[in-house]
C-alpha cells in the first residue's frame, strides 16, 4: 500500500469534496425500502442514489427449464432527471441504449458470479437497479446494492420454502467500486465531476474473499501501464473491503 | 354534504384500513427530494409513492416555436417492482403501453389547465412522474405532486431570470383524487384493494377555486346514475380541498 | 331542461351549420356495409364517417382462458386522409400514438360495460373502428356504431350456435356523444370546427336506461363548474337518447 | 387472340362467378368519395373495394429538394376485416410487413411511370390505397384507382395554381390487372378463390398506349413457359384496355 | 436470336466493361466457403459478391407443422460497405427496409419454385444471402448462388439421414439474371453503372428446363413494348442457360 | 515470463488444436479485400474470419460539429451462419442485442484510444466489423483488423487531401487478444471450444508501446485472484506483440 500513499501524497491531492484519494464516499444502505419486492434496497454512495429490488419467482426463462439450475438476471435504468440535464426515456425512444444494456449485463454477471445455481434450484431472481440520482459510480453502486437485495429475496424464499437455505445459494458476497486516474493521480470512487475528467476509468467487482469477478478498465483518453494498473487494483481492493463491511452491517441489522 | 353522510353511515362502512368513506389516506409531500431537477417532489398517499420532477428548459418543441407561448408536458411510468408482481419494463418491450400513455396525457392536460402559457413565455416544463410504489391512485397522486414540483421549477426559473414571476404563470393550483363505488357505497381515495373491486371508478382533477379540470369516470362493471355521480363529485371536492391544503402547506415551508 | 334552453337562447347562438345548440347532426347507420365481418356498420354523423366491424372468434386471449368468461376489445384508427392534412400512418411510424390508444381503450370499456361476459361464454369480440372521414366526434361515433356491429356479430354467433342468445349477452345498449362549451355556450355534438374552439370538451357514454358508462371531460382551456357540468350532462342525455333511437331503428330493419 | 380463345374454350371453363376466362369483374369507379383529399376515389372490382386518395403537397422529401422535379409515392394497407379472418394491424405489430411494402412500392413505380416529374414541378403526390374489402386483385385495383385519384389531385392543383397544366403532368394513363393459370387455363382478373389456386399469378400494369410499366409474374406452384406467358399478356392487354375505358368514363363525368 | 443480334450490332454497342450486349460477366461459384453452414457458397458475378448460406433444420415454423410438407425461406441483406457510400444497418435503424423485404421474398419464391415440399418432408431450409460487394444484380446472383448452397444442404441432409434423397427434393435447378434497356439497347447482366441508367429493368428467374419461375420487369423511366419484352426474354434465357452451366460445373466438382 | 511457462508446463497442457498455452492461432490479414470502402480488411485468426471496413467521411455527427475534432465509431455484427446454429438477424428482430452493442462500443473505444482527434480534424471514421465465421475471439479480431482498415482509410484520406498526414492521426497502433483460465490453466487466444469452458475470460487491448487501452475480465464461473490476473496479462502482452507484428507486416506490403 506504500506505493499508493506515495503517489497520492506527492502533490497533496485536493479532491473537490475534500476526500483523500483512497477514501470512499459515505455509503448508506437501507433495506426494506419499499414493501412489494422480495428484496428492496436503497443504496446511497455520496449523492448517487440507486433503488435496487430483487424479485424472486419460482419459474425460469424457457431456455433454462429442466436444467435443475436457477438463473439470475439484472436490468439497470436511469430516471429522466437522475442527471443534471433531462435524459429522454428509453421506453419513449422505443429502444434500450447500448450503455444501459452494457451495464445491465455487467450487473447480472457480477451477481451470478457468487450464486450457486444448483442451490438456487429452478428459481429466478430478477434484479432491478433504478438510478434516482446519478453522481458517478451508478453501476458499481448497483452491484453493491443488488447483492443486499438479493440476499433479502433469498431469505424471503427460504421463509416461504422455495429454497432450503439462503446461505447456501450465495457462495460469497460481491461488491463493486470505481477507480480512475485523474491528472495522473489514481483515485478511489469517482463522482461525476472526476469521472468525466478521468484519463483511465476502471470498475472492479470483487468477492468477500478478495478475488475478482469483473474488471473493466478503459483508457479512451490515455493508455495506462502495468504499474498504474497495480495501484488502481489496490485502491479497488480497499474500497470493496469497506463496501462489503457496509453490506454485512446492513444485513446483520433486522 | 348530508347525502354522502347518510349513504355512508347506512351500513357503517368498514374500509380495510379503518378509514371513513370520505377520508383521505395520509398525504406526505417532500420537496427538494433530489438535487438535480429544478423541481423534485416525493408524494406519498398512503403506501402509494411517486417521485415527481419538473424540468424547466428555455427551449420549446419545434411545433410550438415562435408562438410567444410556453408548453407543459408530462410522462408517467412505473418502476418494475412498484407492483406486487414484477411488471416488464416498457423500454425493454420497446413500446409505451396504452395505460401509460393515457395517464401521461391526463397529467399533462391537468397541469396545462392551470398554466398561463403567455406568462410562461417560450419555455417548457417537463413533468416526470415515476411510481416507486403503487397502491392505487398513482395517477391522481402524480397530478397533485407534479403541481408542487412545477411551482418549485417556476420559482427556480424566476430566480434565474427565465420568467418574470412564478406566481403569474400559475393561474390556480390543481390536485386530483380518485373516488369510486364499492359494493354500492361511494368512497374517497381508493387503495389498490378497493380500486380492483370498484363498480365505478372516477378520477377528478380540480382547481383551487373548486372548478373541474378533468373528470374521468368509468363504469366497466356497473353503470352509475346521476345521483351517484353527484355524491362522487362531492367526495372528490372534499378530497381535493384537503390535498390543496397539503400542497399549500408544503409550498409555504422552505 | 329549462336551464339549457335559457342559456342557449340568451345570445341566439348561431352554429356554423345552422343547428340548434341541443341538436344532433344527421345520423345514418348502414348495416352489412361489407361482407366479410360478422358485423359491419358504416356510421355517419354529419361528415364524420366511421367503418365499424365486429369480429367474433370462438377463442380468447391467453390470460382470459378457462375463466368461463368472454372478452370484448376494440381498436380505433384513422385513415391518412380522413383529416384535411395527411396524417402519417402509425404502421409506418412503427408505433401507435397516445391518442389512438386512449380512444381504443375508451371504446373497449364502453362496449364491455353493456356485455354480460358469462352469457358471451369463452368467445371474443374484436371491434375495429376505422375513420374514413373525420369531422369531430369520431370516438363517440365509433362507440355508437360499434354497438350495432357487435349486435350483428352476436346474432351471427347465435345463428351459428356459438352462443345461445344474442339478447342475453347485451345487458343494455350503449351510445356516446360529445358536448362542450364554446364561447361560454354549452353545445351538443361538436364538429371539428367547434371542437377545436371548445373551452371544455366532454364525451359521455350512456346506456339505454340512461345511466353513465363513461364520462370524460377535459378543460384545458377554461375549468368548468358544477352547474355547467349539469347542463352538459343534460345535453348529452338528450343526444344519447336520440342516438339510441337510431340504433334501434337500424337494428329493427333487416 | 385466337390462341386464347382456343385454349379457353377447349374445356368450356366454368368460373365460380360465371364469367368467361377473358372477362373482367364489374368495375365501378366513384370519384369525390370523401371530401378532405385533393383526390378521393372508391374503386370496386367485383367484391374488392379500395379507397384511393391522392394528397397534393407543395413540398418535397428532403432528398428531392432543389432538383426541379416532383415526386410521387404510394402507401397500401388493408383494414383488419377486409379479409375473411381478421388480420392484426401493422401499427399494433409495430412494423409494416413485407407484402405491404412490396405492394406500396409497386403502386408507386406504376404511377411514377406515367408522370412527367418536370411538369409536376417541386410538388409531391402521396397516394394512399386502403383496402376496405379484399377479394383478390387488391394491388391492381389500387393502381387503377390511384391513377384516377391522382388526376383529380392534379386538376385541383391546376385550379389552385400549384401547377400549370394537369394534362401535361400525366404522360399517359395507367391501369393494372391480374392474370393467372388455374388448372392449366389462363384467366383474367382473379378473385381470391381463383388466386389461391393459381399455379402462376401475374400482375400487369400498362399504359394507355399499350406499353408495359410493370410485369410481375410468379410461379411458386408450377413454372410457366413462353407460350403461356404470351396468352397471359394478351389477356392482360384486353383487361387493361377495358379498365382504361372505365377510367376515362369516370374522369369525363364531373 | 437474330433479332437480338441485329438490335445490338446496329450501333456497335460499347459497354463500359467491354462486354457484348448479350454477354454475362464472369461467374465464379465457390462451394464450402465457410464451414459452419450445411451449405455455404460465395458467388461472384463480376464485382458483385454474395455469400449464400443454406441452413437445414429438422423443424418447421409453427403454421407449417403437421402438414407433411417442408418449407424454404430466404433473407437478403447488404453489408454497410457493400456500396460505394456507407448504408446504415437495418438492425440499427430498427426495421427492415422495403427493398430488402421485397428481395428476400423474391429469392424465397424462386427457390420454393423448384422444391418438392413433400420430398423435403417436415424440414426447413433457410437461405441467407449477404452481399459483401454490390455492383448490380445482387438479387439475381443471390438466387443463382442460393440454389447451389441449397443443394449442398440437401446433400448434407441426405448424408445425415434427414431426407431420403437430395435429388428428389429439387425438381429442377433455378437461376436468375437481370436484363434491361439502356439508351434503347437491350442488354444482359447489368452492373450498377448500367442499372442506374436503365429505362427498363427486368429480373428473370428460370428453371433448367427453360420455364419461368419469376419475371419482374419495371419501367419507371420509359414503358416497354411487347417486342422489346421478347428480346429481353431471349437475352435472359441465354444468360440463365450459362449460369446453370456454371451451377452444374460447381456442383460436379467435389 | 517464467511464471507462465511453469504454470503451463506443469500438467503438459494439450489444447484441442495442438497449440501451446501461450501460442496464438495463425493470423492472416488481407488488405483491400473489397473495393468500395476506403479501408477494407479480412482478418483471419484460426477459423474466426471478420470483414473490417473503414469508411472515411468528411462530415461529423451533429453533436460533434464545430469542435475542431474528429470522431471514430464502430459497429459489430454477426452474419446469421457465422455460428454453428443459425442466429436470427437483429434487423429482423427489430433491435440490436446487448452483446452486439457492448462489443461495438468496445471496438470504438479501443480505436479512439489511439487516435489524435485534433489531427483527424472534422472528419469521421466508421468501422464496420462483420463476422463471417465465428470461432471465438471475434471482438478481439475485430479490434486488430479494424486498426489496419483505419490506417488504410487514413492513407486514402491523405491521398485525397482530407487530412494532412495519416501518420499523425494514429498516436500508436492497437490490437486485442483474449486470454482465459481453463481447468485452472491460463491460455492465450481461446477458440470457441475453450471459450465456452473458461472459468475466467479476459479481453485485453494494448497499444504498440505496451500500455493498456481496455481490459475486460469476467469470471462468471470462478473468481480469479491477483496472481492469475498477472499471468493472464503476461499472456495477453505476448499475444498482442505478435498481433502488432502481423499488423505492421500487412501495412508494409503494398
PDB file of N, CA, C and O in Angstrom, chain E residues 121-165:
ATOM      1  N   UNK E 121     -40.031 -33.236 -46.846  1.00  0.00           N
ATOM      2  CA  UNK E 121     -40.543 -33.670 -45.553  1.00  0.00           C
ATOM      3  C   UNK E 121     -40.604 -32.514 -44.575  1.00  0.00           C
ATOM      4  O   UNK E 121     -40.397 -31.364 -44.950  1.00  0.00           O
ATOM      5  N   UNK E 122     -40.868 -32.821 -43.321  1.00  0.00           N
ATOM      6  CA  UNK E 122     -41.073 -31.742 -42.348  1.00  0.00           C
ATOM      7  C   UNK E 122     -39.743 -31.143 -41.911  1.00  0.00           C
ATOM      8  O   UNK E 122     -39.373 -31.176 -40.734  1.00  0.00           O
ATOM      9  N   UNK E 123     -39.051 -30.583 -42.864  1.00  0.00           N
ATOM     10  CA  UNK E 123     -37.762 -29.943 -42.624  1.00  0.00           C
ATOM     11  C   UNK E 123     -37.779 -28.551 -43.226  1.00  0.00           C
ATOM     12  O   UNK E 123     -38.578 -28.273 -44.112  1.00  0.00           O
ATOM     13  N   UNK E 124     -36.877 -27.715 -42.761  1.00  0.00           N
ATOM     14  CA  UNK E 124     -36.831 -26.345 -43.265  1.00  0.00           C
ATOM     15  C   UNK E 124     -35.445 -26.001 -43.784  1.00  0.00           C
ATOM     16  O   UNK E 124     -34.441 -26.400 -43.189  1.00  0.00           O
ATOM     17  N   UNK E 125     -35.429 -25.262 -44.876  1.00  0.00           N
ATOM     18  CA  UNK E 125     -34.161 -24.708 -45.360  1.00  0.00           C
ATOM     19  C   UNK E 125     -34.256 -23.190 -45.324  1.00  0.00           C
ATOM     20  O   UNK E 125     -35.173 -22.599 -45.903  1.00  0.00           O
ATOM     21  N   UNK E 126     -33.319 -22.560 -44.612  1.00  0.00           N
ATOM     22  CA  UNK E 126     -33.269 -21.104 -44.547  1.00  0.00           C
ATOM     23  C   UNK E 126     -32.068 -20.625 -45.346  1.00  0.00           C
ATOM     24  O   UNK E 126     -30.934 -20.989 -45.040  1.00  0.00           O
ATOM     25  N   UNK E 127     -32.325 -19.817 -46.331  1.00  0.00           N
ATOM     26  CA  UNK E 127     -31.257 -19.296 -47.175  1.00  0.00           C
ATOM     27  C   UNK E 127     -30.916 -17.875 -46.739  1.00  0.00           C
ATOM     28  O   UNK E 127     -31.815 -17.049 -46.558  1.00  0.00           O
ATOM     29  N   UNK E 128     -29.640 -17.610 -46.546  1.00  0.00           N
ATOM     30  CA  UNK E 128     -29.195 -16.255 -46.207  1.00  0.00           C
ATOM     31  C   UNK E 128     -28.256 -15.753 -47.275  1.00  0.00           C
ATOM     32  O   UNK E 128     -27.228 -16.389 -47.542  1.00  0.00           O
ATOM     33  N   UNK E 129     -28.607 -14.659 -47.868  1.00  0.00           N
ATOM     34  CA  UNK E 129     -27.797 -14.076 -48.933  1.00  0.00           C
ATOM     35  C   UNK E 129     -27.289 -12.719 -48.469  1.00  0.00           C
ATOM     36  O   UNK E 129     -28.064 -11.763 -48.397  1.00  0.00           O
ATOM     37  N   UNK E 130     -26.037 -12.640 -48.126  1.00  0.00           N
ATOM     38  CA  UNK E 130     -25.443 -11.400 -47.630  1.00  0.00           C
ATOM     39  C   UNK E 130     -24.477 -10.838 -48.672  1.00  0.00           C
ATOM     40  O   UNK E 130     -23.475 -11.473 -48.994  1.00  0.00           O
ATOM     41  N   UNK E 131     -24.770  -9.635 -49.119  1.00  0.00           N
ATOM     42  CA  UNK E 131     -23.983  -9.025 -50.172  1.00  0.00           C
ATOM     43  C   UNK E 131     -22.724  -8.400 -49.576  1.00  0.00           C
ATOM     44  O   UNK E 131     -22.811  -7.460 -48.781  1.00  0.00           O
ATOM     45  N   UNK E 132     -21.564  -8.922 -49.951  1.00  0.00           N
ATOM     46  CA  UNK E 132     -20.296  -8.383 -49.459  1.00  0.00           C
ATOM     47  C   UNK E 132     -19.852  -7.204 -50.322  1.00  0.00           C
ATOM     48  O   UNK E 132     -19.243  -6.255 -49.837  1.00  0.00           O
ATOM     49  N   UNK E 133     -20.144  -7.296 -51.617  1.00  0.00           N
ATOM     50  CA  UNK E 133     -19.807  -6.199 -52.530  1.00  0.00           C
ATOM     51  C   UNK E 133     -20.904  -6.122 -53.589  1.00  0.00           C
ATOM     52  O   UNK E 133     -21.295  -7.145 -54.143  1.00  0.00           O
ATOM     53  N   UNK E 134     -21.396  -4.913 -53.831  1.00  0.00           N
ATOM     54  CA  UNK E 134     -22.559  -4.758 -54.700  1.00  0.00           C
ATOM     55  C   UNK E 134     -22.176  -3.997 -55.952  1.00  0.00           C
ATOM     56  O   UNK E 134     -21.704  -2.864 -55.877  1.00  0.00           O
ATOM     57  N   UNK E 135     -22.374  -4.647 -57.100  1.00  0.00           N
ATOM     58  CA  UNK E 135     -22.177  -3.924 -58.360  1.00  0.00           C
ATOM     59  C   UNK E 135     -23.283  -4.305 -59.348  1.00  0.00           C
ATOM     60  O   UNK E 135     -23.009  -4.712 -60.482  1.00  0.00           O
ATOM     61  N   UNK E 136     -24.529  -4.212 -58.874  1.00  0.00           N
ATOM     62  CA  UNK E 136     -25.665  -4.559 -59.733  1.00  0.00           C
ATOM     63  C   UNK E 136     -25.928  -6.051 -59.731  1.00  0.00           C
ATOM     64  O   UNK E 136     -25.001  -6.864 -59.579  1.00  0.00           O
ATOM     65  N   UNK E 137     -27.195  -6.420 -59.890  1.00  0.00           N
ATOM     66  CA  UNK E 137     -27.529  -7.835 -59.998  1.00  0.00           C
ATOM     67  C   UNK E 137     -27.342  -8.619 -58.719  1.00  0.00           C
ATOM     68  O   UNK E 137     -27.103  -9.828 -58.760  1.00  0.00           O
ATOM     69  N   UNK E 138     -27.477  -7.957 -57.560  1.00  0.00           N
ATOM     70  CA  UNK E 138     -27.256  -8.700 -56.318  1.00  0.00           C
ATOM     71  C   UNK E 138     -28.392  -9.682 -56.059  1.00  0.00           C
ATOM     72  O   UNK E 138     -28.171 -10.752 -55.522  1.00  0.00           O
ATOM     73  N   UNK E 139     -29.616  -9.324 -56.439  1.00  0.00           N
ATOM     74  CA  UNK E 139     -30.720 -10.233 -56.157  1.00  0.00           C
ATOM     75  C   UNK E 139     -30.689 -11.466 -57.057  1.00  0.00           C
ATOM     76  O   UNK E 139     -30.982 -12.569 -56.613  1.00  0.00           O
ATOM     77  N   UNK E 140     -30.275 -11.275 -58.312  1.00  0.00           N
ATOM     78  CA  UNK E 140     -30.208 -12.424 -59.210  1.00  0.00           C
ATOM     79  C   UNK E 140     -29.009 -13.310 -58.857  1.00  0.00           C
ATOM     80  O   UNK E 140     -29.118 -14.538 -58.862  1.00  0.00           O
ATOM     81  N   UNK E 141     -27.887 -12.712 -58.498  1.00  0.00           N
ATOM     82  CA  UNK E 141     -26.752 -13.517 -58.043  1.00  0.00           C
ATOM     83  C   UNK E 141     -27.140 -14.317 -56.807  1.00  0.00           C
ATOM     84  O   UNK E 141     -26.732 -15.470 -56.633  1.00  0.00           O
ATOM     85  N   UNK E 142     -27.962 -13.703 -55.939  1.00  0.00           N
ATOM     86  CA  UNK E 142     -28.405 -14.396 -54.730  1.00  0.00           C
ATOM     87  C   UNK E 142     -29.195 -15.646 -55.077  1.00  0.00           C
ATOM     88  O   UNK E 142     -29.001 -16.710 -54.477  1.00  0.00           O
ATOM     89  N   UNK E 143     -30.107 -15.537 -56.039  1.00  0.00           N
ATOM     90  CA  UNK E 143     -30.902 -16.699 -56.442  1.00  0.00           C
ATOM     91  C   UNK E 143     -29.986 -17.793 -56.987  1.00  0.00           C
ATOM     92  O   UNK E 143     -30.078 -18.962 -56.597  1.00  0.00           O
ATOM     93  N   UNK E 144     -29.079 -17.402 -57.870  1.00  0.00           N
ATOM     94  CA  UNK E 144     -28.195 -18.379 -58.507  1.00  0.00           C
ATOM     95  C   UNK E 144     -27.294 -19.065 -57.485  1.00  0.00           C
ATOM     96  O   UNK E 144     -27.115 -20.286 -57.500  1.00  0.00           O
ATOM     97  N   UNK E 145     -26.743 -18.285 -56.566  1.00  0.00           N
ATOM     98  CA  UNK E 145     -25.868 -18.857 -55.541  1.00  0.00           C
ATOM     99  C   UNK E 145     -26.643 -19.656 -54.503  1.00  0.00           C
ATOM    100  O   UNK E 145     -26.171 -20.706 -54.033  1.00  0.00           O
ATOM    101  N   UNK E 146     -27.804 -19.165 -54.137  1.00  0.00           N
ATOM    102  CA  UNK E 146     -28.594 -19.846 -53.104  1.00  0.00           C
ATOM    103  C   UNK E 146     -28.991 -21.240 -53.556  1.00  0.00           C
ATOM    104  O   UNK E 146     -29.072 -22.172 -52.751  1.00  0.00           O
ATOM    105  N   UNK E 147     -29.226 -21.397 -54.862  1.00  0.00           N
ATOM    106  CA  UNK E 147     -29.586 -22.735 -55.351  1.00  0.00           C
ATOM    107  C   UNK E 147     -28.462 -23.733 -55.072  1.00  0.00           C
ATOM    108  O   UNK E 147     -28.696 -24.846 -54.592  1.00  0.00           O
ATOM    109  N   UNK E 148     -27.217 -23.310 -55.336  1.00  0.00           N
ATOM    110  CA  UNK E 148     -26.079 -24.204 -55.103  1.00  0.00           C
ATOM    111  C   UNK E 148     -25.935 -24.510 -53.612  1.00  0.00           C
ATOM    112  O   UNK E 148     -25.718 -25.658 -53.205  1.00  0.00           O
ATOM    113  N   UNK E 149     -26.088 -23.476 -52.783  1.00  0.00           N
ATOM    114  CA  UNK E 149     -25.998 -23.688 -51.330  1.00  0.00           C
ATOM    115  C   UNK E 149     -27.098 -24.634 -50.868  1.00  0.00           C
ATOM    116  O   UNK E 149     -26.871 -25.498 -50.009  1.00  0.00           O
ATOM    117  N   UNK E 150     -28.283 -24.509 -51.450  1.00  0.00           N
ATOM    118  CA  UNK E 150     -29.398 -25.370 -51.060  1.00  0.00           C
ATOM    119  C   UNK E 150     -29.120 -26.819 -51.417  1.00  0.00           C
ATOM    120  O   UNK E 150     -29.388 -27.731 -50.634  1.00  0.00           O
ATOM    121  N   UNK E 151     -28.552 -27.027 -52.595  1.00  0.00           N
ATOM    122  CA  UNK E 151     -28.223 -28.406 -52.993  1.00  0.00           C
ATOM    123  C   UNK E 151     -27.216 -29.008 -52.017  1.00  0.00           C
ATOM    124  O   UNK E 151     -27.355 -30.156 -51.582  1.00  0.00           O
ATOM    125  N   UNK E 152     -26.204 -28.220 -51.631  1.00  0.00           N
ATOM    126  CA  UNK E 152     -25.229 -28.735 -50.663  1.00  0.00           C
ATOM    127  C   UNK E 152     -25.897 -29.078 -49.335  1.00  0.00           C
ATOM    128  O   UNK E 152     -25.564 -30.087 -48.708  1.00  0.00           O
ATOM    129  N   UNK E 153     -26.834 -28.236 -48.911  1.00  0.00           N
ATOM    130  CA  UNK E 153     -27.526 -28.508 -47.644  1.00  0.00           C
ATOM    131  C   UNK E 153     -28.368 -29.771 -47.762  1.00  0.00           C
ATOM    132  O   UNK E 153     -28.464 -30.553 -46.812  1.00  0.00           O
ATOM    133  N   UNK E 154     -28.951 -29.991 -48.927  1.00  0.00           N
ATOM    134  CA  UNK E 154     -29.761 -31.199 -49.122  1.00  0.00           C
ATOM    135  C   UNK E 154     -28.871 -32.441 -49.144  1.00  0.00           C
ATOM    136  O   UNK E 154     -29.230 -33.485 -48.595  1.00  0.00           O
ATOM    137  N   UNK E 155     -27.703 -32.320 -49.758  1.00  0.00           N
ATOM    138  CA  UNK E 155     -26.769 -33.459 -49.741  1.00  0.00           C
ATOM    139  C   UNK E 155     -26.337 -33.760 -48.313  1.00  0.00           C
ATOM    140  O   UNK E 155     -26.248 -34.912 -47.908  1.00  0.00           O
ATOM    141  N   UNK E 156     -26.076 -32.711 -47.557  1.00  0.00           N
ATOM    142  CA  UNK E 156     -25.724 -32.899 -46.140  1.00  0.00           C
ATOM    143  C   UNK E 156     -26.865 -33.615 -45.428  1.00  0.00           C
ATOM    144  O   UNK E 156     -26.640 -34.546 -44.641  1.00  0.00           O
ATOM    145  N   UNK E 157     -28.102 -33.185 -45.720  1.00  0.00           N
ATOM    146  CA  UNK E 157     -29.263 -33.775 -45.044  1.00  0.00           C
ATOM    147  C   UNK E 157     -29.434 -35.239 -45.430  1.00  0.00           C
ATOM    148  O   UNK E 157     -29.835 -36.064 -44.614  1.00  0.00           O
ATOM    149  N   UNK E 158     -29.102 -35.557 -46.668  1.00  0.00           N
ATOM    150  CA  UNK E 158     -29.180 -36.957 -47.098  1.00  0.00           C
ATOM    151  C   UNK E 158     -28.118 -37.787 -46.352  1.00  0.00           C
ATOM    152  O   UNK E 158     -28.420 -38.854 -45.810  1.00  0.00           O
ATOM    153  N   UNK E 159     -26.895 -37.225 -46.280  1.00  0.00           N
ATOM    154  CA  UNK E 159     -25.809 -37.925 -45.571  1.00  0.00           C
ATOM    155  C   UNK E 159     -26.153 -38.146 -44.103  1.00  0.00           C
ATOM    156  O   UNK E 159     -25.715 -39.107 -43.489  1.00  0.00           O
ATOM    157  N   UNK E 160     -26.913 -37.183 -43.533  1.00  0.00           N
ATOM    158  CA  UNK E 160     -27.252 -37.302 -42.111  1.00  0.00           C
ATOM    159  C   UNK E 160     -28.636 -37.909 -41.912  1.00  0.00           C
ATOM    160  O   UNK E 160     -29.214 -37.796 -40.835  1.00  0.00           O
ATOM    161  N   UNK E 161     -29.190 -38.490 -42.968  1.00  0.00           N
ATOM    162  CA  UNK E 161     -30.438 -39.248 -42.882  1.00  0.00           C
ATOM    163  C   UNK E 161     -31.648 -38.417 -42.450  1.00  0.00           C
ATOM    164  O   UNK E 161     -32.580 -38.935 -41.855  1.00  0.00           O
ATOM    165  N   UNK E 162     -31.607 -37.121 -42.761  1.00  0.00           N
ATOM    166  CA  UNK E 162     -32.803 -36.311 -42.506  1.00  0.00           C
ATOM    167  C   UNK E 162     -33.778 -36.438 -43.667  1.00  0.00           C
ATOM    168  O   UNK E 162     -34.979 -36.269 -43.498  1.00  0.00           O
ATOM    169  N   UNK E 163     -33.249 -36.666 -44.865  1.00  0.00           N
ATOM    170  CA  UNK E 163     -34.104 -36.872 -46.033  1.00  0.00           C
ATOM    171  C   UNK E 163     -33.581 -38.098 -46.783  1.00  0.00           C
ATOM    172  O   UNK E 163     -32.428 -38.500 -46.610  1.00  0.00           O
ATOM    173  N   UNK E 164     -34.435 -38.687 -47.602  1.00  0.00           N
ATOM    174  CA  UNK E 164     -34.018 -39.892 -48.328  1.00  0.00           C
ATOM    175  C   UNK E 164     -33.060 -39.549 -49.457  1.00  0.00           C
ATOM    176  O   UNK E 164     -31.999 -40.146 -49.583  1.00  0.00           O
ATOM    177  N   UNK E 165     -33.478 -38.550 -50.273  1.00  0.00           N
ATOM    178  CA  UNK E 165     -32.694 -38.298 -51.473  1.00  0.00           C
ATOM    179  C   UNK E 165     -32.703 -36.816 -51.804  1.00  0.00           C
ATOM    180  O   UNK E 165     -33.762 -36.212 -51.984  1.00  0.00           O
TER     181      UNK E 165
END
